[in-house]
Amino acid sequence: MTELPARRLLLVHAHPDDESINNGATMARYAAEGARVTLVTCTLGERGEVIPPELRQLTGPALGAHRRGELTAALRALGVTDARLLGGAGRYGDSGMMGTADNDDPDCFWQADVDEAAGHLAEVILEVRPQVLVTYDDNGGYGHPDHIQAHRVAMRAVELADERGHRVAKVYWNRVPRSVAEAAFARLRGELPVLPFDEGASVGDVPGVVDDERITTTVDGTAHAAAKAAAMRAHATQIEVAEPYFALSNALAQPLFTTEYYELVRGTGQRGETDLFAGVEEAA
């Protein structure tokens, strides 16, 4: 049997681009340090809004195929080589925004049986045996149905894998401390006149913002800022980057964070951690 790397990190995301926005610096850092970084993406984002006018003809499966190529390029920039699509390519479709008719599509991820989808993810967990798993909170960070479902599937898969012999030592949710977000948006307001964006977003537009005391772990990825920005640029249908800011299809500028923040929700750790694997070796 092939020997596993000492550190193994699994991230569960809803669509291509979520990984780069939320965890790009973290993924690049741990990949550079020799950890096995595995990404599971639950849908291909077939219902995403396309930014470049020359690509707006892409919809449905054609957009999904294009975004899969963008994901490949993004992970290359991050140095990540292990990427999976939950249940295989096209198994679960993009569910669209909450409250739309797309949510009712029987093939969309929002309509998936959680135990079935979690079973697919549990198989990946049992194969790569991660000590650390990262996903969204129970609101998916900002209420998107695919993000909420990714949370449900990830948390259930951790339980299923535990029942089958592998315990994920630590589970984290993506977070941004409110003080950091507010300071970043204050800088953005001052710099907006020289940016290629007409308006700025607000703190409320950033997924996962919570009061500072909920943050347990801070990962400094500033050494990998260029990799994160390159990965986000690779998702050209969804993101426009003007470092240290970016905008989604709403064209509202927001900060590009290269220090990334987490809340430990399963496992043992201490507030103020700077390493997702803190204590893992000692507990192994």
PDB file of N, CA and C in Angstrom, residues 8-100:
ATOM      1  N   ARG A   8      -2.761  15.479   5.779  1.00  0.00           N
ATOM      2  CA  ARG A   8      -3.749  15.283   4.712  1.00  0.00           C
ATOM      3  C   ARG A   8      -4.967  16.168   4.978  1.00  0.00           C
ATOM      4  N   LEU A   9      -5.232  17.047   4.039  1.00  0.00           N
ATOM      5  CA  LEU A   9      -6.290  18.049   4.161  1.00  0.00           C
ATOM      6  C   LEU A   9      -7.324  17.826   3.067  1.00  0.00           C
ATOM      7  N   LEU A  10      -8.597  17.779   3.439  1.00  0.00           N
ATOM      8  CA  LEU A  10      -9.695  17.624   2.485  1.00  0.00           C
ATOM      9  C   LEU A  10     -10.602  18.842   2.576  1.00  0.00           C
ATOM     10  N   LEU A  11     -10.917  19.423   1.436  1.00  0.00           N
ATOM     11  CA  LEU A  11     -11.827  20.565   1.374  1.00  0.00           C
ATOM     12  C   LEU A  11     -13.041  20.190   0.549  1.00  0.00           C
ATOM     13  N   VAL A  12     -14.224  20.586   1.008  1.00  0.00           N
ATOM     14  CA  VAL A  12     -15.472  20.275   0.319  1.00  0.00           C
ATOM     15  C   VAL A  12     -16.127  21.590  -0.089  1.00  0.00           C
ATOM     16  N   HIS A  13     -16.288  21.776  -1.404  1.00  0.00           N
ATOM     17  CA  HIS A  13     -16.852  23.027  -1.928  1.00  0.00           C
ATOM     18  C   HIS A  13     -17.992  22.751  -2.891  1.00  0.00           C
ATOM     19  N   ALA A  14     -18.811  23.760  -3.082  1.00  0.00           N
ATOM     20  CA  ALA A  14     -20.029  23.617  -3.875  1.00  0.00           C
ATOM     21  C   ALA A  14     -19.782  23.722  -5.371  1.00  0.00           C
ATOM     22  N   HIS A  15     -18.993  24.725  -5.792  1.00  0.00           N
ATOM     23  CA  HIS A  15     -18.792  25.019  -7.214  1.00  0.00           C
ATOM     24  C   HIS A  15     -17.319  25.312  -7.485  1.00  0.00           C
ATOM     25  N   PRO A  16     -16.872  25.173  -8.735  1.00  0.00           N
ATOM     26  CA  PRO A  16     -15.563  25.694  -9.095  1.00  0.00           C
ATOM     27  C   PRO A  16     -15.523  27.195  -8.822  1.00  0.00           C
ATOM     28  N   ASP A  17     -14.501  27.677  -8.228  1.00  0.00           N
ATOM     29  CA  ASP A  17     -14.147  29.043  -7.795  1.00  0.00           C
ATOM     30  C   ASP A  17     -14.278  29.222  -6.296  1.00  0.00           C
ATOM     31  N   ASP A  18     -15.180  28.459  -5.641  1.00  0.00           N
ATOM     32  CA  ASP A  18     -15.338  28.592  -4.196  1.00  0.00           C
ATOM     33  C   ASP A  18     -14.040  28.270  -3.464  1.00  0.00           C
ATOM     34  N   GLU A  19     -13.323  27.269  -3.956  1.00  0.00           N
ATOM     35  CA  GLU A  19     -12.087  26.859  -3.288  1.00  0.00           C
ATOM     36  C   GLU A  19     -11.041  27.956  -3.321  1.00  0.00           C
ATOM     37  N   SER A  20     -10.940  28.648  -4.452  1.00  0.00           N
ATOM     38  CA  SER A  20      -9.913  29.680  -4.592  1.00  0.00           C
ATOM     39  C   SER A  20     -10.257  30.917  -3.770  1.00  0.00           C
ATOM     40  N   ILE A  21     -11.528  31.317  -3.771  1.00  0.00           N
ATOM     41  CA  ILE A  21     -11.946  32.486  -3.006  1.00  0.00           C
ATOM     42  C   ILE A  21     -11.790  32.247  -1.510  1.00  0.00           C
ATOM     43  N   ASN A  22     -12.272  31.111  -1.044  1.00  0.00           N
ATOM     44  CA  ASN A  22     -12.304  30.849   0.394  1.00  0.00           C
ATOM     45  C   ASN A  22     -10.974  30.366   0.958  1.00  0.00           C
ATOM     46  N   ASN A  23     -10.296  29.497   0.225  1.00  0.00           N
ATOM     47  CA  ASN A  23      -9.160  28.772   0.799  1.00  0.00           C
ATOM     48  C   ASN A  23      -7.927  28.739  -0.077  1.00  0.00           C
ATOM     49  N   GLY A  24      -7.860  29.578  -1.104  1.00  0.00           N
ATOM     50  CA  GLY A  24      -6.755  29.489  -2.047  1.00  0.00           C
ATOM     51  C   GLY A  24      -5.383  29.595  -1.402  1.00  0.00           C
ATOM     52  N   ALA A  25      -5.222  30.545  -0.478  1.00  0.00           N
ATOM     53  CA  ALA A  25      -3.924  30.718   0.169  1.00  0.00           C
ATOM     54  C   ALA A  25      -3.607  29.540   1.072  1.00  0.00           C
ATOM     55  N   THR A  26      -4.617  29.034   1.772  1.00  0.00           N
ATOM     56  CA  THR A  26      -4.428  27.868   2.640  1.00  0.00           C
ATOM     57  C   THR A  26      -4.013  26.656   1.823  1.00  0.00           C
ATOM     58  N   MET A  27      -4.714  26.410   0.717  1.00  0.00           N
ATOM     59  CA  MET A  27      -4.399  25.253  -0.113  1.00  0.00           C
ATOM     60  C   MET A  27      -2.986  25.352  -0.665  1.00  0.00           C
ATOM     61  N   ALA A  28      -2.615  26.535  -1.159  1.00  0.00           N
ATOM     62  CA  ALA A  28      -1.273  26.717  -1.716  1.00  0.00           C
ATOM     63  C   ALA A  28      -0.208  26.519  -0.658  1.00  0.00           C
ATOM     64  N   ARG A  29      -0.460  27.029   0.543  1.00  0.00           N
ATOM     65  CA  ARG A  29       0.529  26.886   1.620  1.00  0.00           C
ATOM     66  C   ARG A  29       0.760  25.423   1.960  1.00  0.00           C
ATOM     67  N   TYR A  30      -0.314  24.685   2.191  1.00  0.00           N
ATOM     68  CA  TYR A  30      -0.128  23.302   2.619  1.00  0.00           C
ATOM     69  C   TYR A  30       0.401  22.430   1.485  1.00  0.00           C
ATOM     70  N   ALA A  31      -0.015  22.707   0.264  1.00  0.00           N
ATOM     71  CA  ALA A  31       0.550  21.953  -0.865  1.00  0.00           C
ATOM     72  C   ALA A  31       2.057  22.196  -0.969  1.00  0.00           C
ATOM     73  N   ALA A  32       2.479  23.456  -0.791  1.00  0.00           N
ATOM     74  CA  ALA A  32       3.903  23.776  -0.867  1.00  0.00           C
ATOM     75  C   ALA A  32       4.682  23.123   0.257  1.00  0.00           C
ATOM     76  N   GLU A  33       4.020  22.899   1.397  1.00  0.00           N
ATOM     77  CA  GLU A  33       4.677  22.284   2.543  1.00  0.00           C
ATOM     78  C   GLU A  33       4.684  20.756   2.463  1.00  0.00           C
ATOM     79  N   GLY A  34       4.092  20.187   1.417  1.00  0.00           N
ATOM     80  CA  GLY A  34       4.142  18.750   1.213  1.00  0.00           C
ATOM     81  C   GLY A  34       2.937  17.981   1.710  1.00  0.00           C
ATOM     82  N   ALA A  35       1.917  18.689   2.189  1.00  0.00           N
ATOM     83  CA  ALA A  35       0.695  18.001   2.614  1.00  0.00           C
ATOM     84  C   ALA A  35      -0.062  17.507   1.387  1.00  0.00           C
ATOM     85  N   ARG A  36      -0.852  16.456   1.582  1.00  0.00           N
ATOM     86  CA  ARG A  36      -1.767  16.039   0.524  1.00  0.00           C
ATOM     87  C   ARG A  36      -3.028  16.883   0.666  1.00  0.00           C
ATOM     88  N   VAL A  37      -3.307  17.685  -0.345  1.00  0.00           N
ATOM     89  CA  VAL A  37      -4.483  18.549  -0.354  1.00  0.00           C
ATOM     90  C   VAL A  37      -5.453  17.990  -1.374  1.00  0.00           C
ATOM     91  N   THR A  38      -6.626  17.600  -0.914  1.00  0.00           N
ATOM     92  CA  THR A  38      -7.653  17.012  -1.778  1.00  0.00           C
ATOM     93  C   THR A  38      -8.861  17.932  -1.792  1.00  0.00           C
ATOM     94  N   LEU A  39      -9.339  18.243  -2.978  1.00  0.00           N
ATOM     95  CA  LEU A  39     -10.534  19.058  -3.132  1.00  0.00           C
ATOM     96  C   LEU A  39     -11.656  18.209  -3.702  1.00  0.00           C
ATOM     97  N   VAL A  40     -12.824  18.254  -3.064  1.00  0.00           N
ATOM     98  CA  VAL A  40     -14.034  17.657  -3.622  1.00  0.00           C
ATOM     99  C   VAL A  40     -14.992  18.795  -3.959  1.00  0.00           C
ATOM    100  N   THR A  41     -15.375  18.888  -5.231  1.00  0.00           N
ATOM    101  CA  THR A  41     -16.309  19.908  -5.704  1.00  0.00           C
ATOM    102  C   THR A  41     -17.630  19.216  -6.018  1.00  0.00           C
ATOM    103  N   CYS A  42     -18.724  19.760  -5.505  1.00  0.00           N
ATOM    104  CA  CYS A  42     -19.999  19.048  -5.554  1.00  0.00           C
ATOM    105  C   CYS A  42     -20.770  19.246  -6.857  1.00  0.00           C
ATOM    106  N   THR A  43     -20.608  20.387  -7.527  1.00  0.00           N
ATOM    107  CA  THR A  43     -21.266  20.628  -8.813  1.00  0.00           C
ATOM    108  C   THR A  43     -20.281  21.354  -9.723  1.00  0.00           C
ATOM    109  N   LEU A  44     -20.643  21.469 -10.995  1.00  0.00           N
ATOM    110  CA  LEU A  44     -19.798  22.196 -11.942  1.00  0.00           C
ATOM    111  C   LEU A  44     -20.240  23.642 -12.146  1.00  0.00           C
ATOM    112  N   GLY A  45     -21.230  24.086 -11.380  1.00  0.00           N
ATOM    113  CA  GLY A  45     -21.634  25.488 -11.476  1.00  0.00           C
ATOM    114  C   GLY A  45     -22.279  25.849 -12.799  1.00  0.00           C
ATOM    115  N   GLU A  46     -23.114  24.954 -13.296  1.00  0.00           N
ATOM    116  CA  GLU A  46     -23.704  25.145 -14.631  1.00  0.00           C
ATOM    117  C   GLU A  46     -24.654  26.332 -14.715  1.00  0.00           C
ATOM    118  N   ARG A  47     -25.090  26.853 -13.566  1.00  0.00           N
ATOM    119  CA  ARG A  47     -26.035  27.970 -13.576  1.00  0.00           C
ATOM    120  C   ARG A  47     -25.387  29.276 -13.112  1.00  0.00           C
ATOM    121  N   GLY A  48     -24.084  29.310 -13.100  1.00  0.00           N
ATOM    122  CA  GLY A  48     -23.394  30.542 -12.714  1.00  0.00           C
ATOM    123  C   GLY A  48     -23.581  31.632 -13.751  1.00  0.00           C
ATOM    124  N   GLU A  49     -23.529  32.894 -13.295  1.00  0.00           N
ATOM    125  CA  GLU A  49     -23.602  34.041 -14.204  1.00  0.00           C
ATOM    126  C   GLU A  49     -22.213  34.318 -14.751  1.00  0.00           C
ATOM    127  N   VAL A  50     -22.121  34.512 -16.060  1.00  0.00           N
ATOM    128  CA  VAL A  50     -20.831  34.664 -16.736  1.00  0.00           C
ATOM    129  C   VAL A  50     -20.494  36.140 -16.888  1.00  0.00           C
ATOM    130  N   ILE A  51     -19.271  36.515 -16.503  1.00  0.00           N
ATOM    131  CA  ILE A  51     -18.848  37.920 -16.559  1.00  0.00           C
ATOM    132  C   ILE A  51     -18.402  38.349 -17.958  1.00  0.00           C
ATOM    133  N   PRO A  52     -17.431  37.688 -18.606  1.00  0.00           N
ATOM    134  CA  PRO A  52     -16.924  38.201 -19.888  1.00  0.00           C
ATOM    135  C   PRO A  52     -17.991  38.111 -20.984  1.00  0.00           C
ATOM    136  N   PRO A  53     -18.259  39.199 -21.677  1.00  0.00           N
ATOM    137  CA  PRO A  53     -19.282  39.164 -22.736  1.00  0.00           C
ATOM    138  C   PRO A  53     -19.018  38.102 -23.794  1.00  0.00           C
ATOM    139  N   GLU A  54     -17.742  37.863 -24.101  1.00  0.00           N
ATOM    140  CA  GLU A  54     -17.409  36.913 -25.160  1.00  0.00           C
ATOM    141  C   GLU A  54     -17.674  35.461 -24.755  1.00  0.00           C
ATOM    142  N   LEU A  55     -17.966  35.232 -23.460  1.00  0.00           N
ATOM    143  CA  LEU A  55     -18.246  33.872 -22.991  1.00  0.00           C
ATOM    144  C   LEU A  55     -19.692  33.683 -22.547  1.00  0.00           C
ATOM    145  N   ARG A  56     -20.511  34.686 -22.714  1.00  0.00           N
ATOM    146  CA  ARG A  56     -21.867  34.603 -22.183  1.00  0.00           C
ATOM    147  C   ARG A  56     -22.773  33.649 -22.953  1.00  0.00           C
ATOM    148  N   GLN A  57     -22.283  33.126 -24.058  1.00  0.00           N
ATOM    149  CA  GLN A  57     -23.062  32.098 -24.757  1.00  0.00           C
ATOM    150  C   GLN A  57     -22.992  30.765 -24.021  1.00  0.00           C
ATOM    151  N   LEU A  58     -22.071  30.652 -23.081  1.00  0.00           N
ATOM    152  CA  LEU A  58     -21.921  29.408 -22.335  1.00  0.00           C
ATOM    153  C   LEU A  58     -23.018  29.292 -21.284  1.00  0.00           C
ATOM    154  N   THR A  59     -23.802  28.251 -21.371  1.00  0.00           N
ATOM    155  CA  THR A  59     -24.844  27.981 -20.384  1.00  0.00           C
ATOM    156  C   THR A  59     -24.925  26.469 -20.163  1.00  0.00           C
ATOM    157  N   GLY A  60     -25.548  26.070 -19.083  1.00  0.00           N
ATOM    158  CA  GLY A  60     -25.813  24.658 -18.821  1.00  0.00           C
ATOM    159  C   GLY A  60     -24.565  23.802 -18.896  1.00  0.00           C
ATOM    160  N   PRO A  61     -24.656  22.624 -19.532  1.00  0.00           N
ATOM    161  CA  PRO A  61     -23.518  21.704 -19.578  1.00  0.00           C
ATOM    162  C   PRO A  61     -22.265  22.318 -20.206  1.00  0.00           C
ATOM    163  N   ALA A  62     -22.447  23.193 -21.197  1.00  0.00           N
ATOM    164  CA  ALA A  62     -21.275  23.820 -21.824  1.00  0.00           C
ATOM    165  C   ALA A  62     -20.545  24.705 -20.825  1.00  0.00           C
ATOM    166  N   LEU A  63     -21.296  25.428 -20.015  1.00  0.00           N
ATOM    167  CA  LEU A  63     -20.670  26.247 -18.981  1.00  0.00           C
ATOM    168  C   LEU A  63     -20.005  25.357 -17.935  1.00  0.00           C
ATOM    169  N   GLY A  64     -20.662  24.275 -17.558  1.00  0.00           N
ATOM    170  CA  GLY A  64     -20.066  23.360 -16.595  1.00  0.00           C
ATOM    171  C   GLY A  64     -18.742  22.802 -17.085  1.00  0.00           C
ATOM    172  N   ALA A  65     -18.688  22.416 -18.349  1.00  0.00           N
ATOM    173  CA  ALA A  65     -17.449  21.889 -18.912  1.00  0.00           C
ATOM    174  C   ALA A  65     -16.349  22.949 -18.915  1.00  0.00           C
ATOM    175  N   HIS A  66     -16.734  24.175 -19.253  1.00  0.00           N
ATOM    176  CA  HIS A  66     -15.752  25.266 -19.264  1.00  0.00           C
ATOM    177  C   HIS A  66     -15.244  25.540 -17.857  1.00  0.00           C
ATOM    178  N   ARG A  67     -16.150  25.538 -16.896  1.00  0.00           N
ATOM    179  CA  ARG A  67     -15.741  25.814 -15.512  1.00  0.00           C
ATOM    180  C   ARG A  67     -14.882  24.684 -14.945  1.00  0.00           C
ATOM    181  N   ARG A  68     -15.082  23.484 -15.429  1.00  0.00           N
ATOM    182  CA  ARG A  68     -14.200  22.393 -15.014  1.00  0.00           C
ATOM    183  C   ARG A  68     -12.775  22.671 -15.482  1.00  0.00           C
ATOM    184  N   GLY A  69     -12.640  23.192 -16.696  1.00  0.00           N
ATOM    185  CA  GLY A  69     -11.318  23.575 -17.184  1.00  0.00           C
ATOM    186  C   GLY A  69     -10.720  24.711 -16.371  1.00  0.00           C
ATOM    187  N   GLU A  70     -11.560  25.673 -15.974  1.00  0.00           N
ATOM    188  CA  GLU A  70     -11.082  26.754 -15.120  1.00  0.00           C
ATOM    189  C   GLU A  70     -10.587  26.211 -13.778  1.00  0.00           C
ATOM    190  N   LEU A  71     -11.308  25.240 -13.246  1.00  0.00           N
ATOM    191  CA  LEU A  71     -10.910  24.634 -11.974  1.00  0.00           C
ATOM    192  C   LEU A  71      -9.551  23.956 -12.098  1.00  0.00           C
ATOM    193  N   THR A  72      -9.344  23.245 -13.190  1.00  0.00           N
ATOM    194  CA  THR A  72      -8.055  22.584 -13.411  1.00  0.00           C
ATOM    195  C   THR A  72      -6.919  23.605 -13.412  1.00  0.00           C
ATOM    196  N   ALA A  73      -7.140  24.733 -14.107  1.00  0.00           N
ATOM    197  CA  ALA A  73      -6.113  25.770 -14.177  1.00  0.00           C
ATOM    198  C   ALA A  73      -5.881  26.410 -12.810  1.00  0.00           C
ATOM    199  N   ALA A  74      -6.960  26.618 -12.061  1.00  0.00           N
ATOM    200  CA  ALA A  74      -6.837  27.229 -10.733  1.00  0.00           C
ATOM    201  C   ALA A  74      -6.023  26.335  -9.803  1.00  0.00           C
ATOM    202  N   LEU A  75      -6.310  25.037  -9.817  1.00  0.00           N
ATOM    203  CA  LEU A  75      -5.585  24.132  -8.938  1.00  0.00           C
ATOM    204  C   LEU A  75      -4.121  24.009  -9.342  1.00  0.00           C
ATOM    205  N   ARG A  76      -3.856  24.135 -10.628  1.00  0.00           N
ATOM    206  CA  ARG A  76      -2.456  24.141 -11.071  1.00  0.00           C
ATOM    207  C   ARG A  76      -1.726  25.329 -10.452  1.00  0.00           C
ATOM    208  N   ALA A  77      -2.376  26.481 -10.422  1.00  0.00           N
ATOM    209  CA  ALA A  77      -1.764  27.669  -9.824  1.00  0.00           C
ATOM    210  C   ALA A  77      -1.519  27.491  -8.330  1.00  0.00           C
ATOM    211  N   LEU A  78      -2.375  26.714  -7.673  1.00  0.00           N
ATOM    212  CA  LEU A  78      -2.253  26.492  -6.235  1.00  0.00           C
ATOM    213  C   LEU A  78      -1.317  25.336  -5.890  1.00  0.00           C
ATOM    214  N   GLY A  79      -0.911  24.571  -6.892  1.00  0.00           N
ATOM    215  CA  GLY A  79      -0.045  23.429  -6.647  1.00  0.00           C
ATOM    216  C   GLY A  79      -0.784  22.216  -6.119  1.00  0.00           C
ATOM    217  N   VAL A  80      -2.093  22.168  -6.356  1.00  0.00           N
ATOM    218  CA  VAL A  80      -2.925  21.063  -5.864  1.00  0.00           C
ATOM    219  C   VAL A  80      -3.193  20.096  -7.010  1.00  0.00           C
ATOM    220  N   THR A  81      -2.968  18.811  -6.775  1.00  0.00           N
ATOM    221  CA  THR A  81      -3.086  17.829  -7.843  1.00  0.00           C
ATOM    222  C   THR A  81      -4.208  16.817  -7.638  1.00  0.00           C
ATOM    223  N   ASP A  82      -4.851  16.822  -6.477  1.00  0.00           N
ATOM    224  CA  ASP A  82      -5.889  15.826  -6.186  1.00  0.00           C
ATOM    225  C   ASP A  82      -7.246  16.511  -6.133  1.00  0.00           C
ATOM    226  N   ALA A  83      -8.002  16.412  -7.210  1.00  0.00           N
ATOM    227  CA  ALA A  83      -9.322  17.043  -7.293  1.00  0.00           C
ATOM    228  C   ALA A  83     -10.356  16.005  -7.685  1.00  0.00           C
ATOM    229  N   ARG A  84     -11.489  16.022  -7.018  1.00  0.00           N
ATOM    230  CA  ARG A  84     -12.562  15.070  -7.288  1.00  0.00           C
ATOM    231  C   ARG A  84     -13.867  15.846  -7.510  1.00  0.00           C
ATOM    232  N   LEU A  85     -14.760  15.258  -8.309  1.00  0.00           N
ATOM    233  CA  LEU A  85     -16.125  15.747  -8.456  1.00  0.00           C
ATOM    234  C   LEU A  85     -17.032  14.765  -7.749  1.00  0.00           C
ATOM    235  N   LEU A  86     -17.851  15.249  -6.840  1.00  0.00           N
ATOM    236  CA  LEU A  86     -18.636  14.374  -5.983  1.00  0.00           C
ATOM    237  C   LEU A  86     -19.511  13.444  -6.814  1.00  0.00           C
ATOM    238  N   GLY A  87     -19.307  12.132  -6.647  1.00  0.00           N
ATOM    239  CA  GLY A  87     -20.086  11.148  -7.374  1.00  0.00           C
ATOM    240  C   GLY A  87     -19.731  11.026  -8.839  1.00  0.00           C
ATOM    241  N   GLY A  88     -18.693  11.758  -9.294  1.00  0.00           N
ATOM    242  CA  GLY A  88     -18.322  11.757 -10.700  1.00  0.00           C
ATOM    243  C   GLY A  88     -18.859  12.986 -11.417  1.00  0.00           C
ATOM    244  N   ALA A  89     -18.259  13.317 -12.544  1.00  0.00           N
ATOM    245  CA  ALA A  89     -18.637  14.523 -13.288  1.00  0.00           C
ATOM    246  C   ALA A  89     -20.109  14.500 -13.665  1.00  0.00           C
ATOM    247  N   GLY A  90     -20.817  15.573 -13.340  1.00  0.00           N
ATOM    248  CA  GLY A  90     -22.205  15.703 -13.734  1.00  0.00           C
ATOM    249  C   GLY A  90     -23.195  14.962 -12.867  1.00  0.00           C
ATOM    250  N   ARG A  91     -22.716  14.316 -11.789  1.00  0.00           N
ATOM    251  CA  ARG A  91     -23.648  13.567 -10.936  1.00  0.00           C
ATOM    252  C   ARG A  91     -24.670  14.489 -10.287  1.00  0.00           C
ATOM    253  N   TYR A  92     -24.208  15.645  -9.832  1.00  0.00           N
ATOM    254  CA  TYR A  92     -25.096  16.606  -9.180  1.00  0.00           C
ATOM    255  C   TYR A  92     -25.013  17.945  -9.901  1.00  0.00           C
ATOM    256  N   GLY A  93     -26.183  18.468 -10.285  1.00  0.00           N
ATOM    257  CA  GLY A  93     -26.229  19.732 -11.005  1.00  0.00           C
ATOM    258  C   GLY A  93     -26.294  20.925 -10.073  1.00  0.00           C
ATOM    259  N   ASP A  94     -25.888  22.060 -10.585  1.00  0.00           N
ATOM    260  CA  ASP A  94     -25.995  23.341  -9.883  1.00  0.00           C
ATOM    261  C   ASP A  94     -27.471  23.616  -9.585  1.00  0.00           C
ATOM    262  N   SER A  95     -27.749  24.103  -8.377  1.00  0.00           N
ATOM    263  CA  SER A  95     -29.126  24.316  -7.942  1.00  0.00           C
ATOM    264  C   SER A  95     -29.623  25.746  -8.146  1.00  0.00           C
ATOM    265  N   GLY A  96     -28.755  26.641  -8.638  1.00  0.00           N
ATOM    266  CA  GLY A  96     -29.178  28.032  -8.776  1.00  0.00           C
ATOM    267  C   GLY A  96     -29.295  28.704  -7.417  1.00  0.00           C
ATOM    268  N   MET A  97     -29.698  29.970  -7.425  1.00  0.00           N
ATOM    269  CA  MET A  97     -29.824  30.723  -6.189  1.00  0.00           C
ATOM    270  C   MET A  97     -31.071  30.303  -5.425  1.00  0.00           C
ATOM    271  N   MET A  98     -31.043  30.497  -4.129  1.00  0.00           N
ATOM    272  CA  MET A  98     -32.153  30.084  -3.272  1.00  0.00           C
ATOM    273  C   MET A  98     -33.452  30.775  -3.696  1.00  0.00           C
ATOM    274  N   GLY A  99     -34.519  29.974  -3.742  1.00  0.00           N
ATOM    275  CA  GLY A  99     -35.830  30.519  -4.057  1.00  0.00           C
ATOM    276  C   GLY A  99     -36.167  30.556  -5.530  1.00  0.00           C
ATOM    277  N   THR A 100     -35.276  30.042  -6.391  1.00  0.00           N
ATOM    278  CA  THR A 100     -35.550  30.019  -7.827  1.00  0.00           C
ATOM    279  C   THR A 100     -36.114  28.662  -8.229  1.00  0.00           C
TER     280      THR A 100
END
